[in-house]
Coordinates of C-alpha atoms in Angstrom, one line a residue:
M970 CA 8.4 -35.9 -10.0
H971 CA 7.2 -33.8 -7.0
A972 CA 9.2 -32.8 -4.1
D973 CA 7.0 -34.8 -1.7
S974 CA 7.1 -38.0 -3.6
L975 CA 10.7 -39.2 -3.3
L976 CA 10.5 -43.0 -3.6
P977 CA 13.2 -45.5 -4.2
G978 CA 14.3 -45.2 -7.7
S979 CA 13.2 -41.5 -7.9
S980 CA 15.6 -38.8 -8.9
V981 CA 17.2 -36.5 -6.5
A982 CA 18.3 -34.0 -9.1
A983 CA 15.1 -34.5 -11.1
L984 CA 13.0 -32.9 -8.3
P985 CA 11.5 -29.6 -9.4
L986 CA 14.5 -27.3 -9.0
A987 CA 13.3 -24.7 -11.5
M988 CA 13.3 -22.2 -8.6
D989 CA 17.0 -22.7 -8.1
E990 CA 19.3 -25.2 -9.9
T991 CA 22.5 -23.5 -8.7
P992 CA 23.2 -25.8 -5.8
F993 CA 23.1 -29.0 -7.9
L994 CA 25.1 -27.3 -10.6
R995 CA 27.7 -26.4 -8.0
L996 CA 27.7 -30.0 -6.8
W997 CA 28.1 -31.3 -10.3
H998 CA 31.0 -28.9 -10.9
G999 CA 32.5 -30.1 -7.6
F1000 CA 32.4 -33.7 -8.7
L1001 CA 34.0 -32.9 -12.1
T1002 CA 36.7 -30.9 -10.4
G1003 CA 37.3 -33.6 -7.9
R1004 CA 37.7 -36.2 -10.6
A1005 CA 40.2 -34.0 -12.4
M1006 CA 42.2 -33.5 -9.2
I1007 CA 42.3 -37.3 -8.5
A1008 CA 43.4 -38.0 -12.1
L1009 CA 46.2 -35.5 -11.8
A1010 CA 47.2 -36.9 -8.4
L1011 CA 47.3 -40.4 -9.9
L1012 CA 49.4 -39.3 -12.8
L1013 CA 51.9 -37.5 -10.5
L1014 CA 52.1 -40.4 -8.0
Q1015 CA 52.7 -43.0 -10.8
A1016 CA 55.4 -40.8 -12.4
V1017 CA 57.2 -40.1 -9.1
G1018 CA 56.9 -43.8 -8.1
Q1019 CA 58.4 -45.1 -11.3
V1020 CA 61.2 -42.5 -11.1
I1021 CA 62.1 -43.6 -7.5
N1022 CA 61.8 -47.3 -8.2
Q1023 CA 63.6 -47.0 -11.5
A1024 CA 60.8 -49.1 -13.0
S1025 CA 58.8 -48.2 -16.1
N1026 CA 55.2 -49.2 -16.8
P1027 CA 54.1 -47.0 -19.7
L1028 CA 50.6 -48.6 -19.7
V1029 CA 49.8 -47.3 -16.2
L1030 CA 51.1 -43.8 -17.1
M1031 CA 49.0 -44.0 -20.3
V1032 CA 45.9 -44.9 -18.3
C1033 CA 46.5 -42.1 -15.9
L1034 CA 47.1 -39.6 -18.7
T1035 CA 44.0 -40.8 -20.6
Y1036 CA 41.9 -40.5 -17.4
L1037 CA 43.2 -37.0 -16.8
V1038 CA 42.3 -35.9 -20.3
A1039 CA 38.8 -37.5 -20.1
T1040 CA 38.1 -35.7 -16.8
L1041 CA 39.3 -32.3 -18.0
T1042 CA 37.3 -32.7 -21.2
L1043 CA 34.1 -33.5 -19.4
R1044 CA 34.8 -30.6 -16.9
V1045 CA 34.9 -28.2 -19.9
L1046 CA 32.1 -29.6 -22.0
A1047 CA 29.5 -30.4 -19.2
R1048 CA 29.9 -27.3 -17.0
R1049 CA 26.6 -25.6 -18.0
A1050 CA 23.9 -28.2 -17.0
V1051 CA 23.4 -31.1 -14.6
P1052 CA 22.9 -34.4 -16.5
S1053 CA 19.7 -36.3 -16.4
P1054 CA 19.6 -38.4 -13.2
Q1055 CA 18.0 -41.4 -14.9
A1056 CA 20.3 -44.3 -15.7
G1057 CA 21.6 -44.2 -19.3
L1058 CA 24.5 -43.9 -21.6
H1059 CA 25.0 -40.3 -20.8
W1060 CA 26.6 -41.3 -17.5
L1061 CA 29.4 -43.3 -19.3
P1062 CA 31.7 -40.2 -19.7
S1063 CA 31.7 -39.8 -15.9
I1064 CA 30.7 -42.9 -13.9
G1065 CA 31.7 -45.3 -16.7
V1066 CA 35.1 -43.7 -17.2
D1067 CA 35.8 -43.8 -13.4
L1068 CA 35.0 -47.5 -13.2
A1069 CA 37.0 -48.3 -16.2
A1070 CA 40.0 -46.3 -15.1
V1071 CA 40.1 -47.8 -11.6
S1072 CA 39.7 -51.3 -13.0
A1073 CA 42.6 -50.7 -15.5
L1074 CA 44.9 -49.3 -12.9
Q1075 CA 44.1 -52.2 -10.5
L1076 CA 44.8 -54.7 -13.3
L1077 CA 47.9 -53.1 -14.7
H1078 CA 49.6 -51.9 -11.6
I1079 CA 52.5 -54.0 -10.3
G1080 CA 52.9 -53.9 -6.5
A1081 CA 51.0 -53.7 -3.3
M1082 CA 49.0 -50.5 -4.1
N1083 CA 45.2 -51.0 -4.0
F1084 CA 43.1 -48.7 -6.2
T1085 CA 39.7 -50.1 -5.2
P1086 CA 38.9 -47.3 -2.7
L1087 CA 38.6 -45.0 -5.7
L1088 CA 35.4 -46.8 -6.6
G1089 CA 33.7 -44.7 -3.9
L1090 CA 33.9 -41.6 -6.2
P1091 CA 31.5 -42.9 -8.9
I1092 CA 29.2 -44.5 -6.3
L1093 CA 29.0 -41.2 -4.4
M1094 CA 28.3 -39.3 -7.7
A1095 CA 25.5 -41.7 -8.6
S1096 CA 24.0 -41.6 -5.1
V1097 CA 23.9 -37.8 -4.9
L1098 CA 23.1 -36.8 -8.5
G1099 CA 21.2 -39.8 -9.8
T1100 CA 18.2 -42.0 -9.1
L1101 CA 18.4 -44.8 -6.6
T1102 CA 18.4 -47.2 -9.5
L1103 CA 21.6 -45.6 -10.9
A1104 CA 23.2 -45.5 -7.4
L1105 CA 22.5 -49.3 -6.8
G1106 CA 23.5 -50.1 -10.4
T1107 CA 26.8 -48.3 -10.0
T1108 CA 27.4 -50.0 -6.6
A1109 CA 26.6 -53.4 -8.2
A1110 CA 29.1 -52.8 -11.0
A1111 CA 31.8 -51.8 -8.4
T1112 CA 31.1 -55.0 -6.4
L1113 CA 31.3 -57.1 -9.5
L1114 CA 34.7 -55.5 -10.2
L1115 CA 35.9 -56.3 -6.7
L1116 CA 34.8 -60.0 -7.1
A1117 CA 36.4 -60.2 -10.5
W1118 CA 39.6 -58.9 -9.0
A1119 CA 39.4 -61.5 -6.3
W1120 CA 38.9 -64.2 -8.9
W1121 CA 41.8 -62.9 -11.0
L1122 CA 44.2 -63.0 -8.1
G1123 CA 43.1 -66.6 -7.3
Y1124 CA 43.4 -67.5 -11.0
Q1125 CA 47.0 -66.3 -11.1
G1126 CA 47.8 -68.1 -7.8
T1127 CA 49.1 -65.0 -6.2
D1128 CA 46.5 -65.1 -3.4
I1129 CA 46.9 -68.0 -1.0
D1130 CA 43.5 -67.6 0.8
T1131 CA 41.0 -67.1 -2.1
A1132 CA 38.0 -67.5 0.2
Q1133 CA 39.2 -64.6 2.4
R1134 CA 39.6 -62.4 -0.7
Y1135 CA 36.1 -63.2 -1.8
L1136 CA 34.7 -62.5 1.6
Q1137 CA 36.6 -59.1 1.7
A1138 CA 35.1 -58.2 -1.7
A1139 CA 31.6 -59.2 -0.6
L1140 CA 31.9 -57.1 2.7
T1141 CA 33.3 -54.1 0.7
G1142 CA 30.4 -54.4 -1.8
T1143 CA 27.9 -54.6 1.1
G1144 CA 29.3 -51.5 2.6
Y1145 CA 29.1 -49.8 -0.7
F1146 CA 25.4 -50.7 -1.0
I1147 CA 24.6 -49.5 2.4
A1148 CA 26.6 -46.3 1.9
A1149 CA 24.9 -45.7 -1.5
F1150 CA 21.4 -46.1 -0.1
L1151 CA 22.1 -43.9 2.9
M1152 CA 23.7 -41.2 0.8
H1153 CA 20.8 -41.2 -1.6
Q1154 CA 18.3 -40.9 1.2
L1155 CA 20.3 -38.1 2.8
A1156 CA 20.5 -36.2 -0.6
S1157 CA 16.8 -36.7 -1.0
R1158 CA 16.1 -35.3 2.4
L1159 CA 18.4 -32.3 1.7
V1160 CA 16.5 -31.7 -1.5
R1161 CA 13.2 -31.7 0.3
E1162 CA 14.4 -29.3 2.9
Q1163 CA 15.9 -27.1 0.2
Q1164 CA 12.6 -27.0 -1.6
V1165 CA 10.6 -26.2 1.5
A1166 CA 13.0 -23.4 2.3
Q1167 CA 12.8 -22.2 -1.2
R1168 CA 9.0 -22.1 -1.1
S1169 CA 9.1 -20.4 2.3
K1170 CA 11.5 -17.9 0.9
V1171 CA 9.2 -17.2 -2.1
A1172 CA 6.2 -17.0 0.1
A1173 CA 7.9 -14.6 2.5
L1174 CA 9.1 -12.5 -0.5
V1175 CA 5.6 -12.3 -2.0
Q1176 CA 4.1 -11.5 1.4
G1177 CA 6.7 -8.8 2.0
Q1178 CA 6.1 -7.3 -1.4
V1179 CA 2.3 -7.3 -0.8
S1180 CA 2.7 -5.9 2.7
A1181 CA 5.0 -3.1 1.5
L1182 CA 2.6 -2.3 -1.3
V1183 CA -0.4 -2.1 1.0
I1184 CA 1.5 -0.1 3.6
Q1185 CA 2.9 2.4 1.0
N1186 CA -0.7 3.0 -0.3
L1187 CA -2.4 3.4 3.0
T1188 CA -3.9 6.8 3.7
D1189 CA -3.2 6.3 7.4
G1190 CA 0.4 6.6 8.6
V1191 CA 2.4 3.5 9.6
L1192 CA 5.6 3.6 11.7
V1193 CA 7.7 0.6 12.7
V1194 CA 9.7 1.6 15.8
D1195 CA 12.2 -0.5 17.8
E1196 CA 13.0 -0.4 21.5
D1197 CA 15.5 2.3 20.9
V1198 CA 12.7 4.5 19.5
T1199 CA 14.3 4.3 16.1
V1200 CA 11.9 4.3 13.1
R1201 CA 12.8 1.3 11.0
M1202 CA 10.2 1.7 8.4
A1203 CA 7.5 4.3 7.5
N1204 CA 5.1 4.8 4.7
P1205 CA 4.7 8.2 2.9
A1206 CA 1.5 9.0 4.8
G1207 CA 3.3 8.5 8.1
L1208 CA 6.3 10.7 7.0
S1209 CA 3.8 13.4 5.9
L1210 CA 1.9 13.3 9.2
L1211 CA 5.2 13.6 11.1
G1212 CA 6.1 16.7 9.0
C1213 CA 9.3 15.1 7.6
P1214 CA 10.9 17.1 4.7
S1215 CA 10.6 15.7 1.2
G1216 CA 13.0 12.9 0.5
S1217 CA 13.3 11.8 4.1
A1218 CA 13.5 8.0 4.7
P1219 CA 14.1 5.7 7.7
P1220 CA 16.0 4.9 9.8
F1221 CA 15.8 7.9 12.0
T1222 CA 15.2 8.3 15.7
L1223 CA 12.1 10.0 17.2
H1224 CA 14.3 11.7 19.8
Q1225 CA 15.7 14.1 17.1
T1226 CA 12.6 16.3 17.1
A1227 CA 10.9 17.8 20.1
A1228 CA 7.5 17.6 18.5
W1229 CA 7.7 13.8 18.4
Q1230 CA 8.3 13.3 22.1
A1231 CA 4.6 12.4 22.6
L1232 CA 5.2 9.5 20.2
V1233 CA 8.3 8.5 22.1
A1234 CA 6.4 8.3 25.4
L1235 CA 3.6 6.3 23.8
A1236 CA 6.1 3.8 22.3
R1237 CA 8.0 3.4 25.5
R1238 CA 4.7 2.8 27.5
S1239 CA 3.8 0.1 25.0
F1240 CA 7.1 -1.7 25.5
R1241 CA 7.0 -1.3 29.2
L1242 CA 3.4 -2.6 29.7
D1243 CA 3.8 -5.1 26.8
L1244 CA 0.3 -4.1 25.7
P1245 CA -1.2 -2.2 22.7
Q1246 CA -1.9 1.5 23.5
A1247 CA -4.1 4.2 22.0
A1248 CA -4.1 7.9 22.5
D1249 CA -4.9 11.3 20.9
L1250 CA -1.8 13.4 20.5
N1251 CA -0.9 16.8 19.2
L1252 CA 2.4 17.3 17.4
L1253 CA 3.5 20.8 18.0
S1254 CA 6.2 21.8 15.4
E1255 CA 7.7 25.2 15.6
G1256 CA 6.3 27.6 13.0
Q1257 CA 3.5 25.1 12.0
S1258 CA 0.0 24.4 13.0
P1259 CA -0.6 21.7 15.5
V1260 CA -1.3 18.3 14.0
G1261 CA -3.9 16.2 15.9
L1262 CA -3.3 12.5 15.6
H1263 CA -5.1 9.4 16.9
V1264 CA -2.3 6.8 17.5
R1265 CA -2.6 3.1 18.0
T1266 CA 0.3 0.8 18.8
W1267 CA 0.8 -2.9 18.4
L1268 CA 3.8 -5.0 19.5
T1269 CA 5.3 -7.9 17.5
S1270 CA 4.9 -11.3 19.1
P1271 CA 7.7 -12.4 21.5
K1272 CA 8.2 -15.7 19.6
H1273 CA 9.1 -13.7 16.5
S1274 CA 11.8 -11.7 18.3
A1275 CA 15.3 -12.7 19.0
A1276 CA 15.7 -13.1 22.8
G1277 CA 18.5 -11.0 24.2
V1278 CA 19.0 -9.0 21.0
P1279 CA 18.6 -5.2 21.5
G1280 CA 15.9 -3.7 19.4
A1281 CA 14.5 -7.2 18.5
R1282 CA 10.9 -6.4 19.4
L1283 CA 9.1 -3.9 17.3
C1284 CA 6.2 -1.5 17.9
V1285 CA 3.9 -0.8 14.9
M1286 CA 2.3 2.7 15.3
F1287 CA -0.8 3.5 13.2
L1288 CA -1.3 7.3 12.8
H1289 CA -4.7 8.6 12.0
D1290 CA -5.4 12.3 11.2
L1291 CA -8.0 13.5 13.7
R1292 CA -9.3 16.0 11.2
E1293 CA -10.0 13.4 8.6
M1294 CA -11.5 11.0 11.2
Q1295 CA -13.8 13.8 12.3
A1296 CA -14.7 14.6 8.7
R1297 CA -15.5 11.0 7.9
L1298 CA -17.6 10.8 11.1
R1299 CA -19.4 14.0 10.2
T1300 CA -20.0 12.8 6.7
E1301 CA -21.5 9.5 7.9
K1302 CA -23.7 11.3 10.4
L1303 CA -24.9 13.8 7.8
A1304 CA -25.6 11.1 5.3
A1305 CA -27.7 9.1 7.9
M1306 CA -29.5 12.3 9.0
G1307 CA -30.1 13.3 5.4
R1308 CA -31.7 10.0 4.5
M1309 CA -33.9 10.1 7.6
S1310 CA -34.8 13.7 7.1
A1311 CA -35.7 13.2 3.4
A1312 CA -37.9 10.2 4.3
V1313 CA -39.7 12.3 7.0
A1314 CA -40.1 15.3 4.7
H1315 CA -41.5 13.0 1.9
E1316 CA -44.0 11.6 4.3
I1317 CA -45.0 15.1 5.6
R1318 CA -45.8 16.4 2.1
N1319 CA -49.0 14.4 1.5
P1320 CA -50.8 15.1 4.8
L1321 CA -49.6 18.7 4.7
A1322 CA -51.1 19.2 1.3
A1323 CA -54.4 17.8 2.6
I1324 CA -54.3 20.2 5.5
M1325 CA -53.7 23.2 3.2
Q1326 CA -56.5 22.1 0.9
A1327 CA -58.9 21.6 3.8
N1328 CA -58.0 25.0 5.2
A1329 CA -58.6 26.7 1.9
L1330 CA -62.0 25.1 1.6
L1331 CA -62.8 26.0 5.2
E1332 CA -61.8 29.6 4.7
E1333 CA -64.4 30.1 2.0
D1334 CA -67.2 29.5 4.5
L1335 CA -65.7 31.6 7.3
Q1336 CA -67.3 35.1 8.0
Q1337 CA -65.9 36.2 11.4
P1338 CA -62.6 38.1 11.4
T1339 CA -61.2 36.0 14.2
Q1340 CA -61.9 32.7 12.4
K1341 CA -60.3 34.1 9.2
R1342 CA -57.2 35.2 11.2
L1343 CA -56.9 31.7 12.6
S1344 CA -57.3 30.3 9.1
Q1345 CA -54.5 32.5 7.9
M1346 CA -52.2 31.4 10.7
V1347 CA -52.8 27.8 9.7
Q1348 CA -52.0 28.7 6.1
Q1349 CA -48.9 30.6 7.0
N1350 CA -47.5 27.7 9.1
A1351 CA -48.5 25.1 6.6
D1352 CA -46.6 27.1 3.9
R1353 CA -43.6 27.3 6.3
L1354 CA -43.6 23.5 6.8
A1355 CA -43.9 23.0 3.0
R1356 CA -40.9 25.2 2.4
I1357 CA -38.8 23.3 5.0
A1358 CA -39.8 19.9 3.5
E1359 CA -38.8 21.2 0.0
E1360 CA -35.5 22.4 1.3
I1361 CA -34.8 19.1 3.0
L1362 CA -35.7 17.2 -0.2
D1363 CA -33.6 19.7 -2.1
I1364 CA -30.5 18.3 -0.5
A1365 CA -30.9 15.0 -2.3
R1366 CA -31.4 16.9 -5.6
V1367 CA -28.3 19.0 -4.9
Q1368 CA -26.3 15.9 -4.2
H1369 CA -27.5 14.4 -7.5
Q1370 CA -26.6 17.6 -9.3
I1371 CA -23.2 17.7 -7.7
S1372 CA -22.3 14.1 -8.7
H1373 CA -23.4 14.7 -12.3
A1374 CA -22.3 18.3 -12.9
P1375 CA -19.6 18.5 -15.6
A1376 CA -16.5 20.6 -15.1
A1377 CA -16.9 24.0 -16.7
M1378 CA -14.9 27.2 -17.0
L1379 CA -16.5 30.6 -16.6
T1380 CA -15.4 34.3 -16.6
L1381 CA -15.7 35.3 -13.0
D1382 CA -16.5 39.0 -13.3
S1383 CA -19.1 38.8 -16.1
T1384 CA -20.8 35.8 -14.4
V1385 CA -21.0 37.6 -11.0
A1386 CA -22.3 40.8 -12.7
Q1387 CA -25.1 38.8 -14.4
I1388 CA -26.0 37.1 -11.1
W1389 CA -26.1 40.4 -9.3
Q1390 CA -28.3 42.0 -12.0
D1391 CA -30.8 39.1 -11.9
W1392 CA -30.9 39.0 -8.1
S1393 CA -31.2 42.8 -7.5
G1394 CA -33.8 43.1 -10.3
H1395 CA -36.4 41.2 -8.4
D1396 CA -36.7 44.0 -5.8
P1397 CA -34.5 47.0 -6.7
A1398 CA -35.9 49.1 -3.8
Q1399 CA -34.5 46.6 -1.2
R1400 CA -31.7 44.8 -3.0
H1401 CA -29.1 47.4 -3.5
G1402 CA -25.4 47.6 -2.6
L1403 CA -21.9 48.1 -3.8
V1404 CA -20.4 45.8 -6.5
A1405 CA -16.6 45.9 -7.1
L1406 CA -15.4 43.5 -9.8
T1407 CA -11.6 43.6 -10.0
A1408 CA -10.7 40.1 -11.3
G1409 CA -10.4 41.2 -14.9
E1410 CA -10.8 38.4 -17.5
V1411 CA -10.0 35.6 -15.0
H1412 CA -11.6 32.2 -15.7
V1413 CA -12.4 29.8 -12.9
E1414 CA -13.6 26.3 -12.8
F1415 CA -17.2 26.3 -11.6
D1416 CA -20.7 25.5 -13.0
T1417 CA -22.6 28.7 -13.7
E1418 CA -25.9 27.6 -12.2
H1419 CA -24.1 26.3 -9.1
L1420 CA -22.3 29.6 -8.6
R1421 CA -25.7 31.4 -9.1
R1422 CA -27.2 29.3 -6.3
V1423 CA -24.2 29.9 -3.9
L1424 CA -24.2 33.7 -4.5
V1425 CA -28.0 34.1 -4.3
N1426 CA -28.0 32.2 -1.0
L1427 CA -25.2 34.4 0.4
L1428 CA -26.9 37.6 -0.8
D1429 CA -30.2 36.6 0.7
N1430 CA -28.5 36.1 4.1
A1431 CA -26.7 39.4 3.8
L1432 CA -29.9 41.2 2.9
R1433 CA -31.6 39.7 6.0
Y1434 CA -29.0 41.1 8.5
K1435 CA -27.7 44.3 6.9
S1436 CA -28.5 47.8 7.9
G1437 CA -30.4 50.3 5.7
E1438 CA -27.4 52.1 4.4
A1439 CA -26.7 52.2 0.7
D1440 CA -23.3 50.5 1.0
A1441 CA -24.3 48.1 3.8
L1442 CA -24.1 45.2 1.3
Q1443 CA -21.0 44.7 -0.9
L1444 CA -20.2 42.1 -3.6
S1445 CA -16.6 41.9 -4.8
T1446 CA -14.2 39.8 -6.8
R1447 CA -10.4 40.0 -6.7
I1448 CA -7.1 38.1 -7.2
I1449 CA -6.0 37.1 -3.7
S1450 CA -2.7 35.4 -4.8
P1451 CA -1.0 34.4 -8.1
G1452 CA -3.2 31.7 -9.6
Q1453 CA -6.1 32.1 -7.2
A1454 CA -9.3 34.3 -7.3
C1455 CA -12.3 34.7 -5.0
V1456 CA -15.7 36.3 -4.7
Q1457 CA -16.9 37.8 -1.4
V1458 CA -20.3 38.9 0.0
W1459 CA -20.0 41.4 2.8
S1460 CA -22.7 43.0 5.0
D1461 CA -22.5 45.2 8.0
G1462 CA -24.6 43.0 10.2
A1463 CA -24.1 42.3 13.9
P1464 CA -21.3 39.9 14.8
M1465 CA -22.2 36.2 15.2
D1466 CA -22.0 34.4 18.5
Q1467 CA -19.1 32.0 18.6
S1468 CA -21.5 29.0 19.2
V1469 CA -23.3 30.0 16.0
E1470 CA -20.1 30.5 14.0
R1471 CA -18.8 27.0 14.8
H1472 CA -21.8 25.4 13.2
L1473 CA -22.4 27.8 10.3
F1474 CA -22.0 25.2 7.5
E1475 CA -23.7 22.3 9.2
P1476 CA -27.1 21.2 8.0
F1477 CA -30.3 22.0 10.0
F1478 CA -28.5 24.5 12.2
S1479 CA -29.8 28.0 12.3
S1480 CA -30.0 30.9 14.7
E1481 CA -33.5 31.6 13.6
S1482 CA -36.5 29.4 14.3
R1483 CA -38.0 30.1 10.9
S1484 CA -34.9 28.9 8.9
S1485 CA -34.2 25.3 8.0
G1486 CA -30.4 25.8 8.3
L1487 CA -29.7 24.2 4.9
G1488 CA -28.6 27.2 2.8
L1489 CA -25.0 27.4 3.9
Y1490 CA -24.6 23.7 4.0
I1491 CA -25.7 23.5 0.3
C1492 CA -23.3 26.3 -0.5
R1493 CA -20.4 24.3 1.0
E1494 CA -21.3 21.1 -0.8
L1495 CA -21.5 22.9 -4.1
C1496 CA -18.1 24.6 -3.5
E1497 CA -16.4 21.4 -2.5
R1498 CA -17.7 19.7 -5.7
H1499 CA -15.8 22.1 -7.8
G1500 CA -12.7 22.1 -5.7
A1501 CA -13.5 25.6 -4.2
S1502 CA -13.8 26.5 -0.5
I1503 CA -16.1 28.8 1.4
G1504 CA -15.3 30.5 4.7
Y1505 CA -16.6 33.1 7.1
L1506 CA -14.6 36.1 8.5
R1507 CA -15.5 39.1 10.6
T1508 CA -13.7 42.0 8.8
N1509 CA -13.7 45.7 8.1
R1510 CA -14.7 47.2 4.8
P1511 CA -14.5 50.9 3.7
T1512 CA -17.9 52.6 3.5
L1513 CA -19.3 56.1 3.3
R1514 CA -19.2 56.0 7.1
G1515 CA -15.6 55.0 7.2
D1516 CA -14.2 51.6 8.0
T1517 CA -17.1 49.4 9.1
E1518 CA -17.0 46.0 10.7
G1519 CA -19.2 43.3 9.1
N1520 CA -19.6 39.7 8.2
A1521 CA -17.9 38.4 5.0
F1522 CA -18.4 35.1 3.2
T1523 CA -15.6 34.3 0.8
V1524 CA -15.6 31.7 -2.0
S1525 CA -12.0 30.8 -3.1
F1526 CA -11.7 29.0 -6.4
R1527 CA -9.4 26.2 -7.2
K1528 CA -8.2 27.0 -10.7
V1529 CA -7.6 30.3 -12.5
G1530 CA -7.4 30.4 -16.2
R1531 CA -5.4 32.8 -18.5
L1532 CA -5.6 36.3 -17.3
Q1533 CA -6.2 38.9 -19.9
E1534 CA -5.7 42.4 -18.6
S1535 CA -8.4 44.8 -19.5
A1536 CA -8.1 48.6 -19.9
S1537 CA -9.3 49.1 -16.3
L1538 CA -9.2 46.5 -13.6
F1539 CA -11.5 48.4 -11.4
D1540 CA -15.1 48.3 -12.5
T1541 CA -17.2 49.6 -9.5
I1542 CA -20.9 49.8 -9.7
V1543 CA -23.2 51.3 -7.1
V1544 CA -26.8 50.2 -7.5

């Protein structure tokens, strides 16, 4: 039987109450307890009345005692479950015993006391806990008992107006029928309302759990603030962006920290204007770096707030880390630019190859020096375009290598030494410098070929800008802190302009017209793939000329393996 199909004859207690049967069980216990209390009261009243009137009617006392024992027994034995609401023999220990007890008392009692009002108890129990059929059947049995009592009085001749007695019994029975029907309908309505409330409660609970799960796992911060600027709820990302210490949890007020006053002002403006707000804010905490946030606020609907209750309206604040937003934006732009550049470079290669081939054929027939010089210019610029196209297409190859490169551990010093030997061996006259390997037997997580590519790129750049001194280029490794190692390429080149320094690792940016600007970008991508970082710093290094200022590019590695101390941690080579 469904909750929305309560028809005459349907069960009130048989409705799907699997969600919560406690209310009907309490009601059943209430009826059982009430029957026991009525039985006890009848027994006491009969005993007191017989003592006062000096009259003895042991049958009445026996009926009252038997009724009390029956009610107590049922209260003990049937306390765990509600009986089936359908009409059946299982109602005899409750409704049947009530009807029999009232009939026996009415029949055996001598005097003017009338026990027929007690028939309302079984009728009420059947109407509330049973089907409409059971309720009407119980009411019919009570009405028949009233009519039988009227007949019995007339048969004994104790009632002068028999017709009036029958009429009174009929009116009482009619009232019982009306009351039984109305009580059953009211109980059915209450059951439907209870089930709707229960379903709403379950839906709200599920929605709350889902919302809490989603909020807790959002990478963006979420704060729920009331009109008193008290944080009612916050997810871990929001607490982290606020700089709260580990273990902090709402509620807390935004007034307590000076760095949060910008959030206080934004929340108050949202409440005052009754409109969502958005702003870029900087949280300046003492002793910490400024945290840039993009904050959006939303207000709860007025219809969901309790009017006149302080703090009833809530402001939901979404905190976005500006650095992450800018990084995502930059990544999207770079991805779009990379796809476009790769497509353009691919389309350039074919006509460029045709130009180079035609120029080579044409050069075979040229005799004049001026014409040959022009042909060489064509060849040189065509080669330059070819190199740029290859470097652009190389980005896609590097991205593929990055995404498919397995994690590997390498010995930092020995790998760097081998890379330096291979790089300097191509042109020993020009490629010379100072190599200082002081990391011992440290192992770092990096792919060997990727590290070779990073260092060769950095060494080529250093070679391009260094002076002619023997120690103008330096390559070194060292332990910078417990558990972290780095490799550094330093050269004594001129300082970079700040406008150049800001865009060093961006693709297609270069201070030279002949460079594609992809080298440092590829270095950064390779480092990030392995959890390392690359950075630039203008710093001094000791040289034969004293402390010399120069440009240093440092690769800091994520993981350092077991350190095995060698006999000498300083292995310096001058090449």
